Amino acid sequence: MTEKVVVVGSGFAGLTAGALLQKEGYEVTLLEAAAEWGGCAGKFRRKNFTFPVGATLGMGFEENGLHRKINDSLSIHSDVLPLETVMDVRIGDRVFPYFTERSRFLSMWEKEEPVDALRIMNFFNEVWRIGQSLRKHMLHYPVLPPKSIQELQALLRGFSPMSVTLIPYLGRTLGFLVKKHRLEECHSFIHFINGVLMDSMQTTADKCELMMGATALDIYHHGAFYVRGGLFRVAEDLVSSIKENGGIAKKPREVVSIQKKDHWVISDHRGNEYKADHVVMNVPLSNIKTLLDEKTYREIQPSLKKKEDPTKQWGTFTTYLAIKDEAVPREMNLFHQVMVNPKLEPSGANHFFMSLSEKGDHLRASAGFRTMTVSTHINLNEWQTQEQYEQQSKVILNSVTSKLKQLMPGIDDDHFMYEITGGPRAWERFVKRQGGGVGGFPQTKENALWNAVQHRTKVDGLWLCGDNIFPGAGSIGATSSGVHVARSISGKKLV
Ligand SMILES: Cc1cc2nc3c(=O)[nH]c(=O)nc-3n(C[C@H](O)[C@H](O)[C@H](O)COP(=O)(O)OP(=O)(O)OC[C@H]3O[C@@H](n4cnc5c(N)ncnc54)[C@H](O)[C@@H]3O)c2cc1C
């Protein structure tokens, strides 16, 4: 008899697991609480404008990349633009283009920091060597610690003589390499890597687990991509794949309870019940308690490693803009990371990530217009009262608009068609990130690798995936966890 799988949530992780399993012959039902697919990588619309809610910068679409391999196995084609410059990293008034090509990237440092350039070059060469070695492992989707023959094989397949060279880096943070190359005093370099790590690993070099940090600093050199229309199209293609292969995908359908009986019984907010052999929970850890029956929750709670408090992650404040194209300088790159004042922390009003739609991307905006998503990390503890909320929103919005005016000198009020903002409450309401925690746990030694929460639970047929689950952090981590779930359920390699 065909096994039934209910996937709760249509983030990248749930969609990946659902699409791979449906293709493999399982009966998949995907239930999404929101009006849109894709969670933090979803979208919303206002008239002719489409705004990606969160994720905008694509990775893994290169040969052998994560999304490419999944797409190939599901016969999906994503319309992506490979970026020569991943982003402009703006530190105060200085601009550091993040070139995909490694030699160009190092030449940029030679020009910008001639005194430290050799040590910067040595730092990156070492980081990239680690990154390349880890990539060989990642290509096989290893799970830590491996608990089945299949998982052990996946781990062993990645081993090469180079793997042994990783041993001295175990148990360290990226700060170790910064010190080793005597770069603590090269402020632009520190701000540069910290900014990049905050966006990908949710923490800075001094706290970032070394292997995860090296992966983050290596990944863009394999390819960074603008997805035409937005990353949500990848999510929507995965939904189509589920449906085309005979599965069911429903929204808005908020799951309100998951109970273990002789089968799993999943109930949605309309009172519908779904029976399943497997439940895949693509929800943040903070949401789990309210969904599971008490006995099941008690059984899995120890494996959640006390990570259900949403404030252990960053929150985000996002600004969505629709602007007239005439205000955008011709050569302006699509992605910008901005550190307003290098003397302050890389968060809040001082540090944000700006993504602009490509000129002529009519899936995002009609002719003559562009849309923009700007996001910043916020400390959720500082957004608990109405007063704090209003005050902080105002400060961030001012900071974003004044930077925009600097980057687009001719821009004035007439050029703005929309200005919409979203704080932790919006993230809770629209994509069910309870408490507003987003992006996954900071990849510190306490949260990364062996210390991450695993996709399998002690309870038969109950699986977890998403950016809170190993390997964690961002859409690539979330997608990998979806692959792990699909592999564990099916017992097959799949991709
Ligand atoms: C502002 C911002 C910018 C980002 N930028 C980037 C970027 O540029 N590049 C990148 O790679 N990553 C980026 N990320 C990270 C990336 O978007 C996320 O890590 C990833 O999309 C999370 O996927 P997920 O599988 O964990 O699920 P989520 O995105 O959390 O989706 C889970 C889904 O489950 C649904 N759900 C929850 N509870 C229920 C329920 N009870 N019943 C039914 N459905 C439910 C939710 O509505 C949601 O749609 C960004 C994140 C944010 C917040």
Coordinates of C-alpha atoms and ligand atoms in Angstrom, one line a residue:
M1 CA 0.0 0.0 0.0
T2 CA 1.2 3.5 -0.8
E3 CA 2.5 5.3 2.3
K4 CA 0.9 8.7 3.1
V5 CA 2.9 11.7 4.0
V6 CA 1.5 15.0 5.3
V7 CA 3.9 18.0 5.1
V8 CA 3.0 20.8 7.4
G9 CA 4.4 24.1 6.0
S10 CA 5.6 25.0 2.5
G11 CA 9.0 26.5 3.3
F12 CA 11.9 25.3 1.2
A13 CA 12.5 22.4 3.5
G14 CA 8.9 21.0 3.4
L15 CA 8.5 21.6 -0.3
T16 CA 11.8 19.8 -1.1
A17 CA 10.8 16.8 1.1
G18 CA 7.3 16.8 -0.3
A19 CA 8.3 17.0 -4.0
L20 CA 11.0 14.4 -3.7
L21 CA 8.7 11.9 -1.9
Q22 CA 5.8 12.5 -4.2
K23 CA 8.0 11.8 -7.2
E24 CA 9.1 8.6 -5.5
G25 CA 5.6 7.4 -5.3
Y26 CA 4.4 8.5 -1.8
E27 CA 1.0 10.1 -1.4
V28 CA 1.9 13.6 -0.3
T29 CA -0.5 16.2 1.1
L30 CA 1.1 19.6 1.7
L31 CA -0.8 22.0 4.1
E32 CA 0.2 25.6 4.2
A33 CA -1.3 28.0 6.7
A34 CA -0.5 31.2 4.7
A35 CA -2.1 32.5 1.6
E36 CA 1.2 32.1 -0.3
W37 CA 3.7 29.3 -0.8
G38 CA 7.3 29.5 0.3
G39 CA 7.3 30.9 3.9
C40 CA 10.3 33.2 4.4
A41 CA 11.1 32.7 0.7
G42 CA 7.6 33.6 -0.4
K43 CA 6.1 36.7 -1.8
F44 CA 3.2 39.1 -1.5
R45 CA 1.5 41.3 -4.1
R46 CA 0.3 44.9 -4.2
K47 CA -1.4 45.8 -7.5
N48 CA 1.3 45.3 -10.2
F49 CA 4.1 44.8 -7.8
T50 CA 5.5 41.6 -6.4
F51 CA 7.6 41.7 -3.2
P52 CA 9.7 38.8 -2.0
V53 CA 9.0 38.7 1.7
G54 CA 12.5 37.7 2.8
A55 CA 15.0 35.6 0.8
T56 CA 16.1 37.2 -2.5
L57 CA 19.7 36.0 -3.2
G58 CA 19.8 32.6 -4.7
M59 CA 22.6 30.0 -4.3
G60 CA 23.0 26.4 -5.4
F61 CA 21.8 26.8 -9.0
E62 CA 25.3 26.1 -10.4
E63 CA 26.3 22.7 -11.8
N64 CA 26.2 20.3 -8.9
G65 CA 24.6 22.9 -6.7
L66 CA 21.8 21.9 -4.3
H67 CA 18.8 23.5 -6.1
R68 CA 20.2 22.5 -9.5
K69 CA 20.4 18.8 -8.5
I70 CA 16.9 18.9 -6.9
N71 CA 15.5 20.7 -10.0
D72 CA 17.1 18.2 -12.3
S73 CA 15.7 15.2 -10.4
L74 CA 12.2 16.8 -10.6
S75 CA 12.5 18.2 -14.2
I76 CA 12.2 21.8 -13.0
H77 CA 13.9 24.6 -14.8
S78 CA 14.6 27.8 -12.8
D79 CA 15.2 31.1 -14.7
V80 CA 18.3 32.4 -13.0
L81 CA 20.8 35.1 -13.7
P82 CA 24.3 34.3 -12.5
L83 CA 25.9 37.3 -10.8
E84 CA 29.4 38.4 -11.5
T85 CA 29.2 40.7 -8.5
V86 CA 27.2 39.0 -5.7
M87 CA 26.7 42.3 -3.9
D88 CA 28.3 45.6 -3.1
V89 CA 29.4 45.6 0.5
R90 CA 29.1 49.2 1.7
I91 CA 31.1 49.9 4.9
G92 CA 30.6 53.6 5.8
D93 CA 31.5 55.4 2.6
R94 CA 33.6 52.7 1.2
V95 CA 32.4 50.1 -1.4
F96 CA 33.8 46.6 -1.6
P97 CA 32.4 44.7 -4.6
Y98 CA 32.0 41.0 -3.7
F99 CA 33.1 39.4 -7.0
T100 CA 32.2 35.8 -7.7
E101 CA 35.5 35.1 -9.4
R102 CA 38.1 34.4 -6.8
S103 CA 41.1 36.2 -8.5
R104 CA 39.0 39.3 -9.1
F105 CA 37.9 39.2 -5.5
L106 CA 41.5 39.0 -4.2
S107 CA 42.6 41.8 -6.6
M108 CA 39.8 44.0 -5.1
W109 CA 41.4 43.5 -1.7
E110 CA 44.8 44.3 -3.1
K111 CA 43.5 47.6 -4.3
E112 CA 41.4 48.4 -1.2
E113 CA 43.8 47.2 1.6
P114 CA 47.3 47.1 0.0
V115 CA 49.0 46.8 3.4
D116 CA 47.0 43.8 4.6
A117 CA 46.4 42.3 1.2
L118 CA 48.8 39.4 1.5
R119 CA 47.4 38.3 4.8
I120 CA 43.9 38.7 3.5
M121 CA 44.8 36.6 0.5
N122 CA 46.2 33.9 2.8
F123 CA 43.1 34.0 5.0
F124 CA 40.8 33.5 2.0
N125 CA 43.0 30.8 0.5
E126 CA 42.9 28.8 3.7
V127 CA 39.1 29.4 4.2
W128 CA 38.4 28.4 0.6
R129 CA 40.5 25.2 1.0
I130 CA 38.4 24.3 4.0
G131 CA 35.3 25.2 2.1
Q132 CA 36.2 23.1 -0.9
S133 CA 37.0 20.1 1.3
L134 CA 33.6 20.5 3.1
R135 CA 31.8 20.9 -0.2
K136 CA 33.0 17.4 -1.2
H137 CA 31.2 16.1 1.9
M138 CA 28.1 18.4 1.4
L139 CA 27.5 17.0 -2.1
H140 CA 26.5 13.7 -0.5
Y141 CA 24.2 15.4 2.1
P142 CA 25.8 14.0 5.2
V143 CA 23.9 13.9 8.5
L144 CA 25.6 14.4 11.8
P145 CA 25.8 12.0 13.6
P146 CA 25.0 9.3 11.1
K147 CA 22.4 6.9 12.4
S148 CA 21.8 4.5 9.6
I149 CA 23.9 2.6 7.0
Q150 CA 22.7 5.0 4.4
E151 CA 23.7 8.1 6.4
L152 CA 27.1 6.5 7.2
Q153 CA 27.6 5.9 3.5
A154 CA 26.7 9.5 2.7
L155 CA 29.3 10.7 5.2
L156 CA 32.0 8.3 4.0
R157 CA 31.5 9.1 0.3
G158 CA 32.7 12.6 0.9
F159 CA 36.0 11.5 2.5
S160 CA 39.2 12.2 0.7
P161 CA 42.8 12.7 1.8
M162 CA 41.8 16.4 2.1
S163 CA 39.3 15.6 4.8
V164 CA 42.1 14.8 7.3
T165 CA 43.3 18.3 6.9
L166 CA 40.1 19.5 8.5
I167 CA 40.8 17.9 11.9
P168 CA 42.8 20.9 13.3
Y169 CA 39.9 23.2 12.7
L170 CA 37.4 21.2 14.7
G171 CA 36.0 22.9 17.8
R172 CA 37.1 26.3 16.7
T173 CA 35.5 29.5 15.5
L174 CA 36.4 31.5 12.4
G175 CA 38.0 34.0 14.8
F176 CA 40.9 31.5 15.1
L177 CA 41.8 32.0 11.4
V178 CA 41.3 35.8 11.7
K179 CA 43.9 35.8 14.6
K180 CA 46.2 33.3 12.8
H181 CA 46.5 35.6 9.8
R182 CA 46.8 38.7 12.1
L183 CA 43.8 40.5 10.7
E184 CA 42.0 41.6 13.9
E185 CA 43.0 45.2 13.2
C186 CA 42.1 45.3 9.6
H187 CA 38.7 46.9 10.2
S188 CA 37.3 46.9 6.7
F189 CA 38.1 43.2 6.4
I190 CA 36.5 42.4 9.8
H191 CA 33.3 44.3 8.9
F192 CA 33.2 42.7 5.5
I193 CA 33.3 39.1 6.7
N194 CA 31.1 39.9 9.7
G195 CA 28.4 41.4 7.5
V196 CA 28.5 38.3 5.2
L197 CA 28.4 35.9 8.1
M198 CA 25.5 37.7 9.7
D199 CA 23.4 37.3 6.6
S200 CA 24.3 33.7 6.0
M201 CA 25.3 32.2 9.5
Q202 CA 23.5 34.7 11.7
T203 CA 26.6 35.5 13.7
T204 CA 30.0 37.1 13.5
A205 CA 33.5 35.6 12.9
D206 CA 34.5 35.5 16.6
K207 CA 31.5 33.3 17.4
C208 CA 30.9 31.5 14.1
E209 CA 31.7 27.8 14.0
L210 CA 34.8 27.5 11.7
M211 CA 33.5 24.9 9.2
M212 CA 30.2 26.7 8.8
G213 CA 31.9 30.0 8.4
A214 CA 34.3 28.7 5.8
T215 CA 31.4 27.2 3.9
A216 CA 29.6 30.6 4.0
L217 CA 32.7 32.5 2.7
D218 CA 33.3 29.9 0.0
I219 CA 29.7 29.5 -1.3
Y220 CA 29.3 32.6 -3.4
H221 CA 32.4 31.8 -5.4
H222 CA 30.5 28.7 -6.7
G223 CA 27.7 31.0 -7.8
A224 CA 25.2 33.5 -6.6
F225 CA 22.0 34.1 -8.5
Y226 CA 19.2 36.5 -9.1
V227 CA 16.1 34.4 -9.7
R228 CA 13.8 36.1 -12.2
G229 CA 10.5 37.0 -10.5
G230 CA 12.0 36.0 -7.1
L231 CA 13.1 32.9 -5.2
F232 CA 9.4 32.2 -4.5
R233 CA 9.2 30.9 -8.0
V234 CA 11.4 28.0 -7.0
A235 CA 9.0 27.3 -4.2
E236 CA 6.0 27.5 -6.6
D237 CA 7.7 25.1 -9.0
L238 CA 8.1 22.6 -6.2
V239 CA 4.4 22.9 -5.4
S240 CA 3.6 22.3 -9.1
S241 CA 5.8 19.3 -9.1
I242 CA 3.9 17.8 -6.1
K243 CA 0.6 18.4 -7.9
E244 CA 1.8 17.2 -11.3
N245 CA 3.0 14.0 -9.7
G246 CA -0.4 13.3 -8.2
G247 CA 0.0 14.9 -4.7
I248 CA -2.2 17.4 -3.0
A249 CA -1.2 21.0 -2.0
K250 CA -3.7 23.1 0.0
K251 CA -3.6 26.7 1.3
P252 CA -4.5 28.4 3.4
R253 CA -4.8 25.4 5.7
E254 CA -3.3 25.9 9.1
V255 CA -2.6 22.7 11.0
V256 CA -3.9 23.0 14.5
S257 CA -3.1 19.6 15.9
I258 CA -1.0 16.5 15.2
Q259 CA -1.9 13.4 17.1
K260 CA -0.4 10.0 17.2
K261 CA -3.0 7.2 17.1
D262 CA -2.7 4.0 15.1
H263 CA -1.9 6.5 12.3
W264 CA -1.0 10.1 12.5
V265 CA -4.0 12.3 12.5
I266 CA -3.5 15.9 11.4
S267 CA -6.3 18.5 11.8
D268 CA -6.5 21.8 10.1
H269 CA -8.2 25.0 11.1
R270 CA -11.3 24.1 9.1
G271 CA -11.8 20.9 11.0
N272 CA -10.6 18.6 8.2
E273 CA -8.6 15.6 9.3
Y274 CA -5.8 13.9 7.3
K275 CA -4.4 10.4 8.1
A276 CA -0.8 9.8 7.5
D277 CA 2.1 7.3 8.0
H278 CA 4.6 10.1 8.2
V279 CA 4.3 13.8 9.3
V280 CA 6.9 16.2 8.2
M281 CA 6.9 19.3 10.3
N282 CA 8.4 22.3 8.5
V283 CA 7.6 24.7 11.3
P284 CA 10.0 26.5 13.6
L285 CA 10.9 24.7 16.9
S286 CA 8.9 27.3 18.8
N287 CA 5.7 26.2 17.1
I288 CA 6.0 22.5 17.8
K289 CA 4.6 22.3 21.3
T290 CA 1.3 23.9 20.4
L291 CA 0.8 21.3 17.5
L292 CA 1.7 17.9 19.0
D293 CA -0.3 15.8 21.4
E294 CA 1.2 16.0 24.9
K295 CA 2.7 12.5 24.9
T296 CA 4.5 12.9 21.6
Y297 CA 5.8 16.3 22.5
R298 CA 7.2 14.9 25.8
E299 CA 9.0 12.1 23.9
I300 CA 10.7 14.5 21.5
Q301 CA 11.3 17.5 23.7
P302 CA 14.8 16.4 24.9
S303 CA 16.0 16.2 21.3
L304 CA 14.9 19.9 20.7
K305 CA 17.9 20.8 22.9
K306 CA 16.2 23.7 24.6
K307 CA 16.0 25.7 21.4
E308 CA 12.3 26.5 21.3
D309 CA 12.7 30.0 22.5
P310 CA 12.3 32.2 19.4
T311 CA 14.6 34.9 20.9
K312 CA 17.5 32.6 20.5
Q313 CA 17.3 33.6 16.8
W314 CA 17.4 37.0 15.3
G315 CA 14.2 38.8 14.3
T316 CA 14.0 40.9 11.2
F317 CA 12.5 44.2 10.2
T318 CA 11.8 44.4 6.5
T319 CA 11.0 47.3 4.2
Y320 CA 9.4 46.8 0.9
L321 CA 9.6 49.5 -1.7
A322 CA 8.2 50.0 -5.2
I323 CA 10.1 52.8 -7.0
K324 CA 10.3 54.4 -10.4
D325 CA 13.1 52.9 -12.4
E326 CA 14.3 56.4 -13.5
A327 CA 15.5 57.0 -10.0
V328 CA 17.9 54.0 -10.1
P329 CA 21.4 54.7 -11.4
R330 CA 22.1 52.7 -14.5
E331 CA 25.0 50.6 -13.3
M332 CA 23.6 49.9 -9.8
N333 CA 24.1 46.3 -8.7
L334 CA 21.0 44.4 -7.6
F335 CA 22.3 43.4 -4.1
H336 CA 23.8 45.6 -1.4
Q337 CA 24.9 45.0 2.1
V338 CA 25.1 48.3 4.0
M339 CA 27.0 49.0 7.2
V340 CA 26.1 52.6 8.0
N341 CA 28.6 53.2 10.8
P342 CA 31.5 50.8 11.0
K343 CA 32.0 51.6 14.6
L344 CA 28.6 50.1 15.5
E345 CA 27.1 46.6 15.6
P346 CA 26.1 44.9 12.3
S347 CA 22.4 44.9 13.1
G348 CA 19.3 47.1 13.5
A349 CA 19.4 50.5 11.8
N350 CA 23.1 50.1 11.2
H351 CA 23.2 47.1 9.0
F352 CA 20.9 46.0 6.2
F353 CA 20.6 43.9 3.1
M354 CA 19.0 45.6 0.0
S355 CA 17.7 43.6 -3.0
L356 CA 16.5 45.3 -6.1
S357 CA 14.6 43.7 -8.9
E358 CA 16.3 43.4 -12.3
K359 CA 15.4 46.1 -14.8
G360 CA 12.8 44.6 -17.0
D361 CA 11.8 41.8 -14.6
H362 CA 8.1 42.3 -15.2
L363 CA 7.2 39.5 -12.8
R364 CA 8.3 41.9 -10.1
A365 CA 7.1 45.2 -11.4
S366 CA 5.5 46.6 -14.5
A367 CA 7.6 48.6 -17.1
G368 CA 9.2 51.7 -15.6
F369 CA 9.2 50.4 -12.0
R370 CA 11.4 48.2 -9.7
T371 CA 10.7 46.6 -6.4
M372 CA 13.1 46.4 -3.5
T373 CA 13.2 44.3 -0.3
V374 CA 15.4 45.6 2.5
S375 CA 16.0 43.5 5.6
T376 CA 17.8 44.0 8.9
H377 CA 18.6 41.8 11.9
I378 CA 16.9 42.9 15.1
N379 CA 17.2 41.7 18.7
L380 CA 13.7 40.4 19.5
N381 CA 14.0 41.3 23.2
E382 CA 14.1 45.0 22.1
W383 CA 10.7 44.7 20.3
Q384 CA 8.4 43.6 23.1
T385 CA 6.3 46.7 23.7
Q386 CA 4.2 48.8 21.4
E387 CA 6.4 51.8 22.2
Q388 CA 9.7 49.9 21.4
Y389 CA 8.1 48.6 18.2
E390 CA 7.1 52.1 17.0
Q391 CA 10.4 53.7 18.0
Q392 CA 12.6 51.0 16.5
S393 CA 10.6 50.9 13.2
K394 CA 11.0 54.6 12.8
V395 CA 14.7 54.6 13.3
I396 CA 15.3 51.7 10.9
L397 CA 13.1 53.2 8.2
N398 CA 14.9 56.6 8.5
S399 CA 18.2 54.9 8.2
V400 CA 17.1 52.9 5.1
T401 CA 15.6 55.8 3.3
S402 CA 18.5 58.1 3.9
K403 CA 20.9 55.4 2.6
L404 CA 18.7 55.0 -0.4
K405 CA 18.8 58.7 -1.1
Q406 CA 22.6 58.6 -1.0
L407 CA 22.7 55.6 -3.4
M408 CA 20.0 57.1 -5.7
P409 CA 20.9 60.8 -5.7
G410 CA 17.9 62.0 -7.8
I411 CA 15.2 60.1 -5.8
D412 CA 12.4 62.1 -4.2
D413 CA 8.9 61.3 -2.8
D414 CA 7.4 61.1 -6.3
H415 CA 9.5 58.1 -7.1
F416 CA 8.1 56.0 -4.3
M417 CA 4.9 54.0 -5.2
Y418 CA 4.9 51.8 -2.1
E419 CA 6.6 51.7 1.2
I420 CA 5.5 48.8 3.4
T421 CA 7.2 47.5 6.5
G422 CA 7.1 44.3 8.5
G423 CA 8.4 43.7 12.0
P424 CA 8.4 40.5 14.2
R425 CA 4.6 40.5 14.5
A426 CA 4.1 40.5 10.7
W427 CA 6.5 37.6 10.4
E428 CA 4.6 35.8 13.1
R429 CA 1.3 36.5 11.4
F430 CA 2.1 35.9 7.7
V431 CA 4.7 33.1 7.9
K432 CA 3.9 31.7 11.3
R433 CA 7.4 32.3 12.8
Q434 CA 6.1 32.2 16.3
G435 CA 7.8 35.0 18.3
G436 CA 9.3 36.4 15.1
G437 CA 12.6 34.4 15.1
V438 CA 13.8 33.9 11.5
G439 CA 16.8 32.7 9.5
G440 CA 17.8 29.8 11.7
F441 CA 20.0 29.7 14.8
P442 CA 23.3 31.6 14.9
Q443 CA 25.8 29.0 13.7
T444 CA 28.0 29.1 16.8
K445 CA 29.7 26.1 18.2
E446 CA 26.7 25.6 20.5
N447 CA 24.2 25.4 17.6
A448 CA 26.1 24.1 14.6
L449 CA 26.9 20.6 13.3
W450 CA 26.6 18.0 16.1
N451 CA 24.8 20.5 18.3
A452 CA 22.0 21.1 15.8
V453 CA 18.6 19.6 16.1
Q454 CA 18.2 16.6 13.9
H455 CA 15.6 15.9 11.2
R456 CA 14.6 12.5 12.8
T457 CA 12.8 12.2 16.1
K458 CA 12.5 9.4 18.5
V459 CA 8.9 9.0 17.4
D460 CA 8.2 6.7 14.5
G461 CA 7.0 8.7 11.4
L462 CA 7.6 12.2 12.9
W463 CA 10.2 14.3 11.0
L464 CA 11.4 17.8 11.4
C465 CA 12.9 20.1 8.7
G466 CA 13.6 23.8 8.1
D467 CA 16.2 26.4 8.9
N468 CA 16.0 25.4 12.7
I469 CA 17.2 21.9 11.8
F470 CA 20.6 20.5 10.8
P471 CA 22.5 21.8 8.9
G472 CA 20.5 25.0 9.6
A473 CA 20.8 28.6 8.5
G474 CA 19.1 30.0 5.4
S475 CA 17.4 28.5 2.4
I476 CA 20.3 26.2 1.5
G477 CA 20.4 24.7 5.0
A478 CA 16.6 24.4 5.1
T479 CA 16.5 22.7 1.7
S480 CA 19.2 20.3 2.7
S481 CA 17.2 19.3 5.8
G482 CA 14.3 18.6 3.4
V483 CA 16.5 16.2 1.4
H484 CA 17.5 14.4 4.6
V485 CA 13.9 13.8 5.5
A486 CA 13.0 12.5 2.1
R487 CA 16.0 10.2 2.1
S488 CA 15.3 8.9 5.6
I489 CA 11.6 8.2 4.8
S490 CA 12.3 6.5 1.5
G491 CA 15.6 4.9 2.3
K492 CA 16.8 6.1 -1.1
K493 CA 19.4 8.6 -2.3
L494 CA 16.9 10.5 -4.5
V495 CA 19.3 13.3 -5.5
Ligands
LIG1 C1 14.3 38.8 5.8 C2 15.0 37.5 5.4 C3 15.9 37.6 4.3 C4 16.5 36.4 3.9 N1 17.3 36.4 2.8 C5 17.8 35.2 2.3 C6 18.5 35.2 1.1 O1 18.6 36.3 0.4 N2 18.9 34.1 0.6 C7 18.7 32.9 1.3 O2 19.2 31.8 0.8 N3 18.0 32.9 2.4 C8 17.6 34.0 3.0 N4 16.8 34.0 4.1 C9 16.6 32.7 4.8 C10 15.5 31.9 4.2 O3 14.5 32.6 3.7 C11 14.9 30.9 5.2 O4 16.0 30.4 6.0 C12 14.2 29.7 4.5 O5 13.4 30.2 3.5 C13 13.4 29.0 5.6 O6 12.8 27.9 5.1 P1 12.0 26.9 6.0 O7 12.0 25.6 5.3 O8 12.7 26.9 7.3 O9 10.5 27.3 6.2 P2 9.8 28.7 6.4 O10 10.2 29.7 5.4 O11 9.8 29.1 7.9 O12 8.3 28.3 6.0 C14 7.5 27.5 6.9 C15 6.1 27.5 6.4 O13 5.3 26.7 7.2 C16 4.1 27.4 7.4 N5 3.5 26.9 8.6 C17 3.9 27.2 9.9 N6 3.1 26.6 10.8 C18 2.1 26.0 10.1 C19 1.0 25.3 10.5 N7 0.6 25.1 11.7 N8 0.2 24.8 9.5 C20 0.5 25.0 8.2 N9 1.6 25.7 7.8 C21 2.4 26.2 8.7 C22 4.4 28.8 7.4 O14 3.3 29.6 7.0 C23 5.5 28.9 6.3 O15 5.0 29.2 5.1 C24 16.2 35.2 4.5 C25 15.3 35.1 5.6 C26 14.7 36.3 6.0 C27 13.7 36.3 7.2

